[in-house]
CSV table of C-alpha atoms and ligand atoms in Angstrom, one decimal:
chain,number,residue,atom,x,y,z
L,1,MET,CA,-16.4,-7.4,13.6
L,2,LEU,CA,-16.1,-7.9,9.8
L,3,VAL,CA,-17.7,-11.2,9.0
L,4,THR,CA,-16.7,-12.4,5.5
L,5,ASP,CA,-17.1,-15.4,3.3
L,6,LEU,CA,-14.1,-15.9,1.0
L,7,ASN,CA,-16.4,-17.2,-1.8
L,8,HIS,CA,-17.9,-13.8,-2.1
L,9,PHE,CA,-14.5,-12.4,-3.0
L,10,ALA,CA,-13.6,-15.0,-5.6
L,11,GLY,CA,-13.2,-13.9,-9.3
L,12,LEU,CA,-14.1,-10.3,-8.8
L,13,PRO,CA,-14.8,-8.6,-12.2
L,14,ASP,CA,-12.3,-6.2,-13.6
L,15,ASP,CA,-14.5,-3.2,-12.9
L,16,THR,CA,-14.8,-3.9,-9.2
L,17,PRO,CA,-14.3,-0.6,-7.3
L,18,GLY,CA,-11.0,0.0,-5.6
L,19,PRO,CA,-12.1,-0.4,-2.0
L,20,ALA,CA,-13.7,-3.8,-2.7
L,21,ARG,CA,-10.6,-4.9,-4.5
L,22,ARG,CA,-8.3,-3.7,-1.6
L,23,LEU,CA,-10.5,-5.5,0.9
L,24,ALA,CA,-10.3,-8.7,-1.2
L,25,ALA,CA,-6.5,-8.5,-1.3
L,26,HIS,CA,-6.4,-7.9,2.5
L,27,LEU,CA,-8.5,-11.0,3.2
L,28,HIS,CA,-6.5,-13.1,0.7
L,29,ASP,CA,-3.3,-12.1,2.5
L,30,ILE,CA,-4.8,-12.9,5.9
L,31,VAL,CA,-5.8,-16.4,4.7
L,32,ARG,CA,-2.3,-17.0,3.2
L,33,ALA,CA,-0.7,-16.0,6.5
L,34,ALA,CA,-3.1,-17.9,8.7
L,35,THR,CA,-2.6,-21.1,6.6
L,36,ALA,CA,1.2,-20.6,6.2
L,37,GLY,CA,1.8,-20.2,9.9
L,38,ASP,CA,1.0,-22.3,13.0
L,39,ALA,CA,-2.5,-23.4,13.8
L,40,GLY,CA,-4.1,-23.4,17.2
L,41,THR,CA,-2.3,-20.3,18.4
L,42,ALA,CA,-2.8,-16.6,17.6
L,43,TRP,CA,0.3,-15.0,16.2
L,44,GLU,CA,1.3,-11.6,14.8
L,45,THR,CA,2.0,-11.5,11.1
L,46,ALA,CA,3.9,-8.9,9.2
L,47,LEU,CA,0.7,-7.8,7.3
L,48,PRO,CA,-0.1,-4.1,7.9
L,49,CYS,CA,-3.4,-2.9,9.1
L,50,ARG,CA,-5.7,-1.5,6.4
L,51,ARG,CA,-7.1,1.3,8.4
L,52,ARG,CA,-6.0,5.0,8.1
L,53,PRO,CA,-7.2,6.9,11.2
L,54,GLY,CA,-6.7,10.6,10.6
L,55,ASN,CA,-5.3,9.8,7.1
L,56,ARG,CA,-2.2,8.1,8.7
L,57,PRO,CA,-1.7,4.3,8.3
L,58,CYS,CA,-2.5,2.4,11.5
L,59,PRO,CA,0.9,1.0,12.7
L,60,GLY,CA,-0.7,-2.2,13.7
L,61,ARG,CA,-0.1,-5.7,12.3
L,62,MET,CA,-2.6,-8.5,11.7
L,63,ILE,CA,-2.8,-11.1,14.4
L,64,VAL,CA,-4.3,-14.3,13.0
L,65,LEU,CA,-5.8,-17.4,14.6
L,66,ARG,CA,-6.7,-20.6,12.7
L,67,THR,CA,-8.0,-23.5,14.8
L,68,GLU,CA,-9.3,-26.4,12.7
L,69,ALA,CA,-10.5,-26.8,9.2
L,70,ARG,CA,-14.2,-25.7,8.7
L,71,ALA,CA,-13.8,-23.1,11.5
L,72,PRO,CA,-13.5,-19.5,10.3
L,73,ILE,CA,-10.1,-17.8,10.5
L,74,ARG,CA,-10.1,-15.0,13.1
L,75,TRP,CA,-8.0,-11.8,12.7
L,76,GLN,CA,-7.5,-8.6,14.6
L,77,CYS,CA,-5.2,-5.6,14.5
L,78,SER,CA,-2.5,-5.4,17.1
L,79,VAL,CA,-3.2,-1.7,17.7
L,80,CYS,CA,-6.7,-0.6,16.7
L,81,ASP,CA,-10.0,-2.4,17.1
L,82,ASP,CA,-10.3,-3.7,13.5
L,83,GLU,CA,-11.2,-7.4,13.6
L,84,GLY,CA,-13.0,-10.0,11.7
L,85,VAL,CA,-13.6,-13.6,10.7
L,86,ILE,CA,-13.2,-15.3,7.3
L,87,SER,CA,-15.1,-18.5,6.4
L,88,ASN,CA,-14.8,-20.8,3.4
L,89,TRP,CA,-11.0,-20.4,3.1
L,90,GLU,CA,-10.3,-24.1,3.0
L,91,ASP,CA,-8.9,-25.3,-0.4
L,92,SER,CA,-9.1,-21.8,-1.9
L,93,ALA,CA,-6.3,-20.5,-4.0
L,94,PHE,CA,-5.0,-18.8,-0.9
L,95,ASP,CA,-4.9,-21.9,1.3
L,96,LEU,CA,-1.2,-22.6,1.9
L,97,ARG,CA,-1.5,-25.5,4.3
L,98,ARG,CA,1.1,-28.2,3.7
L,99,GLN,CA,-0.3,-31.3,1.9
L,100,ARG,CA,2.3,-33.5,3.6
L,101,LEU,CA,4.5,-33.4,6.6
L,102,ALA,CA,7.8,-31.6,6.2
L,103,LEU,CA,11.1,-32.9,7.5
L,104,ALA,CA,12.3,-31.0,10.5
L,105,GLU,CA,15.4,-29.1,9.4
L,106,PRO,CA,17.3,-26.4,11.4
L,107,VAL,CA,15.6,-23.1,10.9
L,108,SER,CA,17.2,-19.7,11.3
L,109,GLU,CA,15.3,-16.6,12.3
L,110,ILE,CA,16.3,-13.5,10.2
L,111,VAL,CA,15.2,-10.0,11.0
L,112,ILE,CA,14.3,-8.0,7.8
L,113,PRO,CA,12.8,-4.5,7.3
L,114,ASP,CA,9.1,-4.3,6.8
L,115,ALA,CA,9.7,-3.0,3.3
L,116,VAL,CA,11.5,-6.2,2.4
L,117,ALA,CA,8.7,-8.3,3.8
L,118,ALA,CA,6.2,-6.3,1.6
L,119,ALA,CA,8.5,-6.7,-1.5
L,120,LEU,CA,8.5,-10.5,-0.9
L,121,ARG,CA,4.7,-10.6,-0.6
L,122,GLY,CA,4.6,-8.9,-4.0
L,123,LEU,CA,6.6,-11.5,-5.8
L,124,GLN,CA,4.6,-13.0,-8.7
L,125,LEU,CA,6.5,-16.2,-9.5
L,126,LEU,CA,6.8,-17.9,-6.1
L,127,ASP,CA,6.2,-21.6,-5.8
L,128,THR,CA,3.9,-22.7,-2.9
L,129,ASP,CA,6.8,-23.6,-0.5
L,130,CYS,CA,8.3,-20.1,-0.9
L,131,GLU,CA,4.9,-18.4,-0.7
L,132,ARG,CA,4.3,-20.2,2.6
L,133,LEU,CA,7.7,-19.0,3.8
L,134,VAL,CA,6.8,-15.4,2.9
L,135,PHE,CA,3.4,-15.3,4.4
L,136,ALA,CA,4.6,-17.0,7.6
L,137,ILE,CA,6.8,-13.9,8.3
L,138,ARG,CA,6.1,-12.6,11.8
L,139,GLY,CA,5.8,-9.1,13.0
L,140,ARG,CA,7.8,-8.2,16.1
L,141,ASP,CA,8.6,-4.8,17.6
L,142,GLY,CA,8.2,-3.0,14.2
L,143,HIS,CA,10.4,-5.5,12.4
L,144,ALA,CA,9.6,-8.6,10.3
L,145,ILE,CA,11.1,-12.0,11.2
L,146,ILE,CA,11.4,-14.7,8.6
L,147,ALA,CA,12.1,-18.3,9.7
L,148,ALA,CA,13.8,-20.3,7.0
L,149,THR,CA,16.2,-23.2,6.5
L,150,ASP,CA,19.3,-22.6,4.4
L,151,ASP,CA,17.7,-24.3,1.5
L,152,ASP,CA,14.5,-22.3,1.8
L,153,LEU,CA,16.5,-19.1,1.9
L,154,ALA,CA,18.6,-20.1,-1.2
L,155,GLU,CA,15.4,-20.8,-3.1
L,156,LEU,CA,13.7,-17.6,-2.1
L,157,ILE,CA,16.8,-15.6,-3.1
L,158,GLY,CA,16.7,-17.3,-6.5
L,159,PHE,CA,13.1,-16.1,-7.0
L,160,VAL,CA,13.9,-12.6,-6.0
L,161,ALA,CA,16.9,-12.4,-8.3
L,162,ALA,CA,14.9,-13.8,-11.3
L,163,GLU,CA,12.0,-11.4,-10.7
L,164,ALA,CA,14.4,-8.4,-10.2
L,165,ASN,CA,16.0,-9.2,-13.6
L,166,ASN,CA,12.6,-9.1,-15.4
L,167,GLU,CA,11.0,-6.2,-13.5
L,168,PRO,CA,10.3,-3.3,-15.9
L,169,SER,CA,9.5,-0.8,-13.2
L,170,ARG,CA,12.6,0.9,-11.8
L,171,ARG,CA,11.0,1.5,-8.4
L,172,ARG,CA,9.9,-2.1,-7.9
L,173,GLN,CA,13.3,-3.3,-9.2
L,174,GLN,CA,15.0,-1.2,-6.5
L,175,ARG,CA,12.7,-2.8,-3.8
L,176,LEU,CA,13.6,-6.3,-5.1
L,177,ASP,CA,17.3,-5.4,-5.1
L,178,ALA,CA,17.0,-4.3,-1.5
L,179,ALA,CA,15.2,-7.6,-0.6
L,180,PHE,CA,17.9,-9.6,-2.5
L,181,ASP,CA,20.7,-7.8,-0.5
L,182,ALA,CA,18.9,-8.3,2.8
L,183,LEU,CA,18.4,-12.0,2.2
L,184,SER,CA,21.9,-12.6,0.8
L,185,THR,CA,23.5,-10.9,3.7
L,186,ALA,CA,21.5,-13.0,6.1
L,187,ALA,CA,22.4,-16.2,4.2
L,188,GLN,CA,26.1,-15.4,4.5
L,189,ALA,CA,26.0,-14.5,8.2
L,190,PRO,CA,27.9,-16.9,10.4
L,191,GLY,CA,25.6,-19.2,12.4
L,192,SER,CA,22.6,-18.7,10.1
Q,201,ZN,ZN1,-5.2,-1.1,13.0
């Protein structure tokens, strides 16, 4: 059980060693997911496990549970025994809880490849609503499921297009183009 306090991972200096930086990024993603998705129930995110048993990535996904404010966020891998708790996540830069109630609009569930979910998590320019959408993506049977209204989807596609246009790295641009295609196809699909 990895017991962590998010305050200890805030503002890490530039010369922080790679493993500590990767752990911080992992914990930040878990807090984003746990605060973007439902509270009071454990659910499987699209976040990959950080472990590499036998030098192969663990195929598990992070299962997160957030109960009430002031209680630590609990997380565990869906495959291996990696698990932990994170305290002092409230009101951090990674706390994506809604500040006000949202109107209930019809939501479509769209299946996207894991690589697309990862590309969406890497977007730098997202507003908080779109960031919440991206970190609420669920893992299911090796796929990722995004739940979005038509308006959410249109907004997210706009962010992906803008970032793809300005992306200097050819490899990252290809990943963003693939994400753009996957979301655009879903947005045009009948019934979505
Ligand atoms: Zn694992």
